[in-house]
PDB file of C-alpha atoms in Angstrom:
ATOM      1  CA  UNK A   1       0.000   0.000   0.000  1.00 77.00           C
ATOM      2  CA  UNK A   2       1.230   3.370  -0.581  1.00 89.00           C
ATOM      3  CA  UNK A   3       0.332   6.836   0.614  1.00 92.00           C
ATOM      4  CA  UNK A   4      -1.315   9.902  -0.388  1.00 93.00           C
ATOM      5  CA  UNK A   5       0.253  12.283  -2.805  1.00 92.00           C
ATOM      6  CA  UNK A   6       0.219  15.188   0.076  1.00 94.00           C
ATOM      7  CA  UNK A   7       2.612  12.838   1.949  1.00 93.00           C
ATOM      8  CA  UNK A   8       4.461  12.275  -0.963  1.00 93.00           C
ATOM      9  CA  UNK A   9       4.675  15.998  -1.661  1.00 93.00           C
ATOM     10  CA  UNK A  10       5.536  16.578   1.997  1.00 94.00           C
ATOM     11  CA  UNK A  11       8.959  15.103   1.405  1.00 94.00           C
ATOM     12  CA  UNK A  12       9.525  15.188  -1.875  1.00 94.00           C
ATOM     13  CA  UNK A  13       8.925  18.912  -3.149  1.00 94.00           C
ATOM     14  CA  UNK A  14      10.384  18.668  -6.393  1.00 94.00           C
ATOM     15  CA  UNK A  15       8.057  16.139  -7.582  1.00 94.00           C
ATOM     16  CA  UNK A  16       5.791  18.981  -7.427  1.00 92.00           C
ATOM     17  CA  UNK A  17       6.688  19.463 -10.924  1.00 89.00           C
ATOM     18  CA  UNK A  18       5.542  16.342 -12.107  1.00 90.00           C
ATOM     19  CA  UNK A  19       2.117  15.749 -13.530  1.00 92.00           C
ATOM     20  CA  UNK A  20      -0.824  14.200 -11.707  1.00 92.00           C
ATOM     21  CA  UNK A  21      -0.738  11.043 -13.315  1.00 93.00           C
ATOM     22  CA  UNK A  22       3.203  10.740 -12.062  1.00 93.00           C
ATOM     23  CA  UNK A  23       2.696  11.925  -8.994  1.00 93.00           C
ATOM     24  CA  UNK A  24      -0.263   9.009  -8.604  1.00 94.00           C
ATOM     25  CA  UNK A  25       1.772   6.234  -9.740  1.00 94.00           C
ATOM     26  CA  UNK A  26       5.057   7.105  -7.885  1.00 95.00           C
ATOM     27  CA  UNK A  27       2.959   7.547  -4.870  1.00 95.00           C
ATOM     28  CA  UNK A  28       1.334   4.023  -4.832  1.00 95.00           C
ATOM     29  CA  UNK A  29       4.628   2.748  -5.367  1.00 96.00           C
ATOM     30  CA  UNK A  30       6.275   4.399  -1.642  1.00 96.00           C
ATOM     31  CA  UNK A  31       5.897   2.584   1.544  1.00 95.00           C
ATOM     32  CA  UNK A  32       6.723   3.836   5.199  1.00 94.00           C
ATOM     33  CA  UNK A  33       8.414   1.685   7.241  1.00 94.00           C
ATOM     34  CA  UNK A  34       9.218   1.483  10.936  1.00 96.00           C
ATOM     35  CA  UNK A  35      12.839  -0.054  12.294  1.00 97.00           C
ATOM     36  CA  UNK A  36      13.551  -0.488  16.239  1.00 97.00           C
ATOM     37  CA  UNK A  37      17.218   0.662  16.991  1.00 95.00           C
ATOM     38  CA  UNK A  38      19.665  -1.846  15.683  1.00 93.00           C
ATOM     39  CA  UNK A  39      18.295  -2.996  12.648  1.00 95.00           C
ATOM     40  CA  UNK A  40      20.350  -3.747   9.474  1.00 95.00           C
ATOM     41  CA  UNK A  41      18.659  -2.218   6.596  1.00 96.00           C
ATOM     42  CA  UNK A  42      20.538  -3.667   4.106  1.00 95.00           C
ATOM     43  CA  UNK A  43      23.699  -5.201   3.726  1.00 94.00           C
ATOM     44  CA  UNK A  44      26.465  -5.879   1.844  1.00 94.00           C
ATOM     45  CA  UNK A  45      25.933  -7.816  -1.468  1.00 94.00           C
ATOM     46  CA  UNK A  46      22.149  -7.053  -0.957  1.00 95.00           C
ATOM     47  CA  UNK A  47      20.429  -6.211  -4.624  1.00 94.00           C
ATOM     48  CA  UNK A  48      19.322  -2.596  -4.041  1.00 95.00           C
ATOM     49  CA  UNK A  49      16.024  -2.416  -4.991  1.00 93.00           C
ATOM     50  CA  UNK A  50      15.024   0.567  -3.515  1.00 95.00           C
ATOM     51  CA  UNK A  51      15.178   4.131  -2.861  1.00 96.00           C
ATOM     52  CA  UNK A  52      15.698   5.181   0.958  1.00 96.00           C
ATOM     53  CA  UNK A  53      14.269   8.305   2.752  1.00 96.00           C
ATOM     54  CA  UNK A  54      15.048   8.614   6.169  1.00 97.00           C
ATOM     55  CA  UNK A  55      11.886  10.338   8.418  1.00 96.00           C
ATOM     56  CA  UNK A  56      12.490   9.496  11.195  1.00 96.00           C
ATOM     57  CA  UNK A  57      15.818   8.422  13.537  1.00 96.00           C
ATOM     58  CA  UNK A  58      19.609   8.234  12.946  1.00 93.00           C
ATOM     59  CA  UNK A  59      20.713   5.949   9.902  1.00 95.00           C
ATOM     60  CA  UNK A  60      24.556   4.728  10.494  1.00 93.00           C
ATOM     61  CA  UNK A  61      26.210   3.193   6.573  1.00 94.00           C
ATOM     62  CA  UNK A  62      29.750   2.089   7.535  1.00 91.00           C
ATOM     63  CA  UNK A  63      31.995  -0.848   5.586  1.00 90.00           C
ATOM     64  CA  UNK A  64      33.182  -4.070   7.192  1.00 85.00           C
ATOM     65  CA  UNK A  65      36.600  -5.294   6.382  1.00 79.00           C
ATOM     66  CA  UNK A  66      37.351  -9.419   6.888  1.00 78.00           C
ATOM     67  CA  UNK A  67      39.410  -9.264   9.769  1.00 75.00           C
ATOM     68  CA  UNK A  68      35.795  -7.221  11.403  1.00 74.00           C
ATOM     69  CA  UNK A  69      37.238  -3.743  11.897  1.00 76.00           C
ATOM     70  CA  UNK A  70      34.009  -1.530  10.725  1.00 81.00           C
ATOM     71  CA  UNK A  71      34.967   2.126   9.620  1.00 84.00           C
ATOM     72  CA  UNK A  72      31.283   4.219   9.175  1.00 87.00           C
ATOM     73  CA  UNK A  73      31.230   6.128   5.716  1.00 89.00           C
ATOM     74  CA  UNK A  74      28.329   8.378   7.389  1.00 89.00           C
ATOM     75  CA  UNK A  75      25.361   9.221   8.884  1.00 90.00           C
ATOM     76  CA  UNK A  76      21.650   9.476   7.996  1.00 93.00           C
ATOM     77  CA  UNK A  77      18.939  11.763   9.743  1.00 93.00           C
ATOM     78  CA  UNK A  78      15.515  12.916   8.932  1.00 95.00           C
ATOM     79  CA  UNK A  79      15.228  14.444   5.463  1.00 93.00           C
ATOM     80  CA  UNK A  80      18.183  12.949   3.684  1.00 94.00           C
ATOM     81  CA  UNK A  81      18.342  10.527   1.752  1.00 94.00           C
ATOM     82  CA  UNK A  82      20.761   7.579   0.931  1.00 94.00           C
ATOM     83  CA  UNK A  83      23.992   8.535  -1.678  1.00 92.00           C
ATOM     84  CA  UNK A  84      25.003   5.090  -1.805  1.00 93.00           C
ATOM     85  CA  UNK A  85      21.444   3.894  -2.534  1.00 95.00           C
ATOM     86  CA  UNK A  86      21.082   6.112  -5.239  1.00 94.00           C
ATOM     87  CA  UNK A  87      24.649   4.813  -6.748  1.00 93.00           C
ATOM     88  CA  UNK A  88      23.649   1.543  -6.514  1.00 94.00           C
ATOM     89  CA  UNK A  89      20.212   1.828  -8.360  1.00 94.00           C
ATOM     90  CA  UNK A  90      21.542   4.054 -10.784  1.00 92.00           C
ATOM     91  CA  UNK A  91      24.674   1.792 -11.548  1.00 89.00           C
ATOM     92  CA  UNK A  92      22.285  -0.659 -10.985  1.00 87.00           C
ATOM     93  CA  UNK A  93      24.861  -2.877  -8.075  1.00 89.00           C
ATOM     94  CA  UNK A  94      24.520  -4.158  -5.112  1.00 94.00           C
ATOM     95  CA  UNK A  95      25.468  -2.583  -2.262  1.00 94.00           C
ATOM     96  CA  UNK A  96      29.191  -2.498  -1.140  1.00 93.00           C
ATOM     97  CA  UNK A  97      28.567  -1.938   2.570  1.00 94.00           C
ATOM     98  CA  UNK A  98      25.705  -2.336   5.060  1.00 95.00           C
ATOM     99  CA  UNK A  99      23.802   0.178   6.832  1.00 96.00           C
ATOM    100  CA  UNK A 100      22.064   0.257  10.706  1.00 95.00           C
ATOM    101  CA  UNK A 101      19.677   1.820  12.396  1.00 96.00           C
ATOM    102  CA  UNK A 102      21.662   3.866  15.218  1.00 92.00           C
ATOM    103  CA  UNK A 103      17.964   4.656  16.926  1.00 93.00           C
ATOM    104  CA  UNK A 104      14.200   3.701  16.142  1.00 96.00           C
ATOM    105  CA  UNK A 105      13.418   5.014  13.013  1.00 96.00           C
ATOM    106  CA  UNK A 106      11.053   5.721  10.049  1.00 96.00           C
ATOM    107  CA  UNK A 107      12.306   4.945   6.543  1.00 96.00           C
ATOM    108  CA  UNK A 108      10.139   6.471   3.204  1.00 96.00           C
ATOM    109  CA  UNK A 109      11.376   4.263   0.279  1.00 96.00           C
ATOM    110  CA  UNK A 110      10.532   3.980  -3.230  1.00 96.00           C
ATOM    111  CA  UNK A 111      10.155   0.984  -5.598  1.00 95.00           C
ATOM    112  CA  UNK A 112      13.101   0.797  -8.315  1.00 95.00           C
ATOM    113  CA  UNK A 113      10.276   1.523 -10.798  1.00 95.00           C
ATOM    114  CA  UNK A 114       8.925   4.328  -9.305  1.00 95.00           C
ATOM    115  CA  UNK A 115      12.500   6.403  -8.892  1.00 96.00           C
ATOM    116  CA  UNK A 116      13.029   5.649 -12.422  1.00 95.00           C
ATOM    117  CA  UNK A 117       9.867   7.216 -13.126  1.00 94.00           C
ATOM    118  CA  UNK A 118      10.568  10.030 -10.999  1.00 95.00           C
ATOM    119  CA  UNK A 119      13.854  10.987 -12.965  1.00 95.00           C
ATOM    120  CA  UNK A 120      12.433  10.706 -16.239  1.00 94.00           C
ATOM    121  CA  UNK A 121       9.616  13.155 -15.841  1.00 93.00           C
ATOM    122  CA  UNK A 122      11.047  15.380 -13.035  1.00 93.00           C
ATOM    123  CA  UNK A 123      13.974  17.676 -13.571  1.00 93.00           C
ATOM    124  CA  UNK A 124      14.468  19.093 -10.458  1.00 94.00           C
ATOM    125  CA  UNK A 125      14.104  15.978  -8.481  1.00 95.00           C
ATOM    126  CA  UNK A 126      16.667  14.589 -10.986  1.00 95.00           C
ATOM    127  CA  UNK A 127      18.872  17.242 -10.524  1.00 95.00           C
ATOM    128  CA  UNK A 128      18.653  16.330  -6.528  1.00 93.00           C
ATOM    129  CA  UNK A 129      19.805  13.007  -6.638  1.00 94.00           C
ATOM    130  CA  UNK A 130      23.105  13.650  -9.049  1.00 94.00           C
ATOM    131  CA  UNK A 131      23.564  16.295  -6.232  1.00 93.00           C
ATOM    132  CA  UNK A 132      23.272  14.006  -3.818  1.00 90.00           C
ATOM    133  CA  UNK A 133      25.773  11.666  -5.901  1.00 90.00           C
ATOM    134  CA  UNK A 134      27.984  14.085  -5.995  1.00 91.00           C
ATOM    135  CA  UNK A 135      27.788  15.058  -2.208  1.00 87.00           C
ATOM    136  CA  UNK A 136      28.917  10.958  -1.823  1.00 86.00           C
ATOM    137  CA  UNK A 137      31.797  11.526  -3.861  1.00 87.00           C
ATOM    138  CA  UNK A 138      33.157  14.529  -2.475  1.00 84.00           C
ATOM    139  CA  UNK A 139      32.688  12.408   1.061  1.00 82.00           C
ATOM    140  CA  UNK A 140      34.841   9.720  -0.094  1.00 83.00           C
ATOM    141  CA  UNK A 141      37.236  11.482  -1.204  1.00 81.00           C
ATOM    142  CA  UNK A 142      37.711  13.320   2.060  1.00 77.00           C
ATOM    143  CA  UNK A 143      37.414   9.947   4.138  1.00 78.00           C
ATOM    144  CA  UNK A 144      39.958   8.211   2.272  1.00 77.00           C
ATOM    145  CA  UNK A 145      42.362  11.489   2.582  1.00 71.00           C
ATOM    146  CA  UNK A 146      41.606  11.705   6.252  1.00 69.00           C
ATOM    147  CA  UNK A 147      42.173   7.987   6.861  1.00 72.00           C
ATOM    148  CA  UNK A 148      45.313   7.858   4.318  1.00 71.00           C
ATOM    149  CA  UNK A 149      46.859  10.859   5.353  1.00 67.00           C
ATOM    150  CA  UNK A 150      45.512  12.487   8.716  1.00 68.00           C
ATOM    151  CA  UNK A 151      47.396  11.427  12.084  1.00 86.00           C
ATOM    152  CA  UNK A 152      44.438   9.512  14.258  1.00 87.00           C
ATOM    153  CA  UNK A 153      45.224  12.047  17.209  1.00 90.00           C
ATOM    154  CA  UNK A 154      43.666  14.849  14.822  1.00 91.00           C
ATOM    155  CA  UNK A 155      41.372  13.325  13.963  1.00 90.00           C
ATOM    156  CA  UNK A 156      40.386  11.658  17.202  1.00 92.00           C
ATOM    157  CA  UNK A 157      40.306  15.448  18.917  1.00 93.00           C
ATOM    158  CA  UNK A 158      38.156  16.818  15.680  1.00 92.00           C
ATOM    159  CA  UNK A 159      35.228  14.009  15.982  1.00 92.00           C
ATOM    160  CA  UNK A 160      35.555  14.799  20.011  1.00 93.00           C
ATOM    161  CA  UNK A 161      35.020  18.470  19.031  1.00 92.00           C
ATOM    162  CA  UNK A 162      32.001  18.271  16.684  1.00 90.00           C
ATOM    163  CA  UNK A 163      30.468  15.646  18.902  1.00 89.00           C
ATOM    164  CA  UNK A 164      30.289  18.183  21.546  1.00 90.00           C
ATOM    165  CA  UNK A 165      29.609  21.280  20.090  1.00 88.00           C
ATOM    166  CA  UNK A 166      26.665  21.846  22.344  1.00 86.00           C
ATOM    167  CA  UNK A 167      27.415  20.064  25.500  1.00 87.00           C
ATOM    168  CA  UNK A 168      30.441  18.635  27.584  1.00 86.00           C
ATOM    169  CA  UNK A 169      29.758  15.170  28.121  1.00 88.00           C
ATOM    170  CA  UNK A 170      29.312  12.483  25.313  1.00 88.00           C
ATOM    171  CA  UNK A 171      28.039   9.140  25.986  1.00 91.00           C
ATOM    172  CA  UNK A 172      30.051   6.885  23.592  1.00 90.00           C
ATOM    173  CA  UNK A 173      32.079   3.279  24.006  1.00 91.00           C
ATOM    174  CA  UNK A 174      35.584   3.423  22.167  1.00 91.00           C
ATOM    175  CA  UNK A 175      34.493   0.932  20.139  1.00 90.00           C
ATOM    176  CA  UNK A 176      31.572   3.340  18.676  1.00 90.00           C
ATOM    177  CA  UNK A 177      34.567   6.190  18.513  1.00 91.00           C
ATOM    178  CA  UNK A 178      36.666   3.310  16.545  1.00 89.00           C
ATOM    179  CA  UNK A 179      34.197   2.336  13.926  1.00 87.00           C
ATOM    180  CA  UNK A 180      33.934   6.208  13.141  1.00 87.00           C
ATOM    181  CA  UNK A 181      37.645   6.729  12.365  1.00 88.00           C
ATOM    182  CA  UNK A 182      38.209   3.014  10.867  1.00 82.00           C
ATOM    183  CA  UNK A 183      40.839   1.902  13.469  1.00 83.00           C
ATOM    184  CA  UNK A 184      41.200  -0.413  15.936  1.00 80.00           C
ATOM    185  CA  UNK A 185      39.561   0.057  20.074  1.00 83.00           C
ATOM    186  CA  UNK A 186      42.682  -0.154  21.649  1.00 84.00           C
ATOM    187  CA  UNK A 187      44.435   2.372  19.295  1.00 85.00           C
ATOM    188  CA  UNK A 188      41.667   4.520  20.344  1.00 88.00           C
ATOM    189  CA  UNK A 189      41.576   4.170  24.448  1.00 88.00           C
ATOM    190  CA  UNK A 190      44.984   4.422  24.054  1.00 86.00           C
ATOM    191  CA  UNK A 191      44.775   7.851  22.520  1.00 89.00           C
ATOM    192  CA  UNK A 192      41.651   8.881  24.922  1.00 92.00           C
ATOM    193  CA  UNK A 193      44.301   8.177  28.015  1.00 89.00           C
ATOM    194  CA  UNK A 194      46.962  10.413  26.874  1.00 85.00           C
ATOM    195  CA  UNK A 195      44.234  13.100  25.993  1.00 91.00           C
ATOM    196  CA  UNK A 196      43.090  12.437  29.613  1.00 90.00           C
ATOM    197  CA  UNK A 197      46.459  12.639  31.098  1.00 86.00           C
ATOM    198  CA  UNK A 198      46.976  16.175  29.436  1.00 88.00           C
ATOM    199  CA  UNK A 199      43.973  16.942  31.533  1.00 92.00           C
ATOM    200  CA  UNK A 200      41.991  17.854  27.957  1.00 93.00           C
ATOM    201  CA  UNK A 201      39.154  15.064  28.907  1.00 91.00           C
ATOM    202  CA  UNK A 202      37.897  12.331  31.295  1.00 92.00           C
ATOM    203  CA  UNK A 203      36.794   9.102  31.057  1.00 92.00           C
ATOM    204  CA  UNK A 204      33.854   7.326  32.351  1.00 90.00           C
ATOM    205  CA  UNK A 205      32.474   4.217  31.721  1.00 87.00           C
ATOM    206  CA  UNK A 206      30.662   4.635  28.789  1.00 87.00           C
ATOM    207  CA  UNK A 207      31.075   8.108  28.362  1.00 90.00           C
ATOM    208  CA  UNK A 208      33.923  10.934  28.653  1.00 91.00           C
ATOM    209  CA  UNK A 209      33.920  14.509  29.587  1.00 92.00           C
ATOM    210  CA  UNK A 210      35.481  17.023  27.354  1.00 93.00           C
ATOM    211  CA  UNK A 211      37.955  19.555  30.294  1.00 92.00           C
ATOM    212  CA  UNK A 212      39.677  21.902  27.332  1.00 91.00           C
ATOM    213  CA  UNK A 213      38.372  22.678  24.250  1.00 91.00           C
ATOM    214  CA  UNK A 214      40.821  24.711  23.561  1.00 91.00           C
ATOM    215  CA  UNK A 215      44.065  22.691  23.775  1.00 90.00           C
ATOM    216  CA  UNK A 216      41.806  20.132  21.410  1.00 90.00           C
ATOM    217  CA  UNK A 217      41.620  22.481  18.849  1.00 90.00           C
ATOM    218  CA  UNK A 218      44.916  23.303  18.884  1.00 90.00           C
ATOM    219  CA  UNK A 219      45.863  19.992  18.362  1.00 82.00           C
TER     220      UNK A 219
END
């Protein structure tokens, strides 16, 4: 079942320009769909077979090597929707990594058919998803640099720094921290004890307290 064009609309505004007739069919061709926290969504190797709208939650796409280290290639919120999806079905591939829901969540996605149909009569909402495409690449490009090049103690005090923009305190294991910069967790509680050592943090269990911005962002 799908759902009403108003809906549709409501998250997709550039299929505004698309007739009535298009905006019917793609609509009966959308489903909502409802995840608890720690769901996969799809994984690697899956066929992708359809678009991906997140409404609702956190989204978390990372890539699993053999030996099990995970490095995330990003995050998902309400409103966006999936680059790597939109590779895939466009390249029609499978997917090269696997995505998780970091939270309960609310996923809008459209049949293969229908986002075909939506890029053939719809410009602008055409024109969003090579955006979006191109938004991936420019991502990857700076992951790989950052993970090729940057020193994992800059990196380390940056993710610290955005993560706390608002607050002090961050409740986070150091495995969670190591999936996000694609090391190992005892690289990265390694690091966290020196930071806390130069008195720019504190640990708890399960969470850490940031004590100096300031010497972070010098680092």
């Amino acid at each position: 079942m799908g759902i009403s064009i108003t809906t549709l609309l409501q998250w997709f505004p550039t299929l505004q320009m698309c007739d009535l007739k298009n905006q019917k069919h793609i609509s009966a061709e959308v489903q909502l769909k409802s995840y608890p926290a720690g769901e996969r969504i799809f994984f690697e190797g899956q066929e992708c077979h359809r678009f991906i709208l997140v409404t609702k939650g956190n989204l978390r796409v990372q890539k699993v090597a053999n030996n099990g280290h995970e490095i995330v290639l990003y995050h998902l919120h309400p409103g966006e929707c999936c680059r790597l999806t939109n590779i895939c079905l466009l390249g029609r591939q499978h997917f090269p990594a696997e995505a998780i829901s970091e939270t309960e969540m609310e996923l809008l996605t459209m049949s293969k058919h229908a986002f075909q149909l939506a890029l053939d009569n719809c410009p602008e909402f055409r024109k969003e998803i090579f955006a979006s495409i191109d938004d991936a690449m420019n991502e990857l490009v700076t992951l790989v640099q950052e993970v090729a090049f940057g020193q994992l103690d800059h990196r380390l005090a940056q993710l610290l720094l955005k993560a706390t923009k608002t607050r002090t305190s961050l409740h986070v294991t150091h495995q969670e921290i190591a999936m996000e910069l694609g090391t190992a967790r005892e690289v990265v509680s390694r690091l966290l004890k020196e930071f806390e050592r130069n008195h720019w943090l504190k640990l708890h269990r399960g969470s850490l307290e940031i004590t100096d911005r300031q010497k972070l962002s010098t680092l």
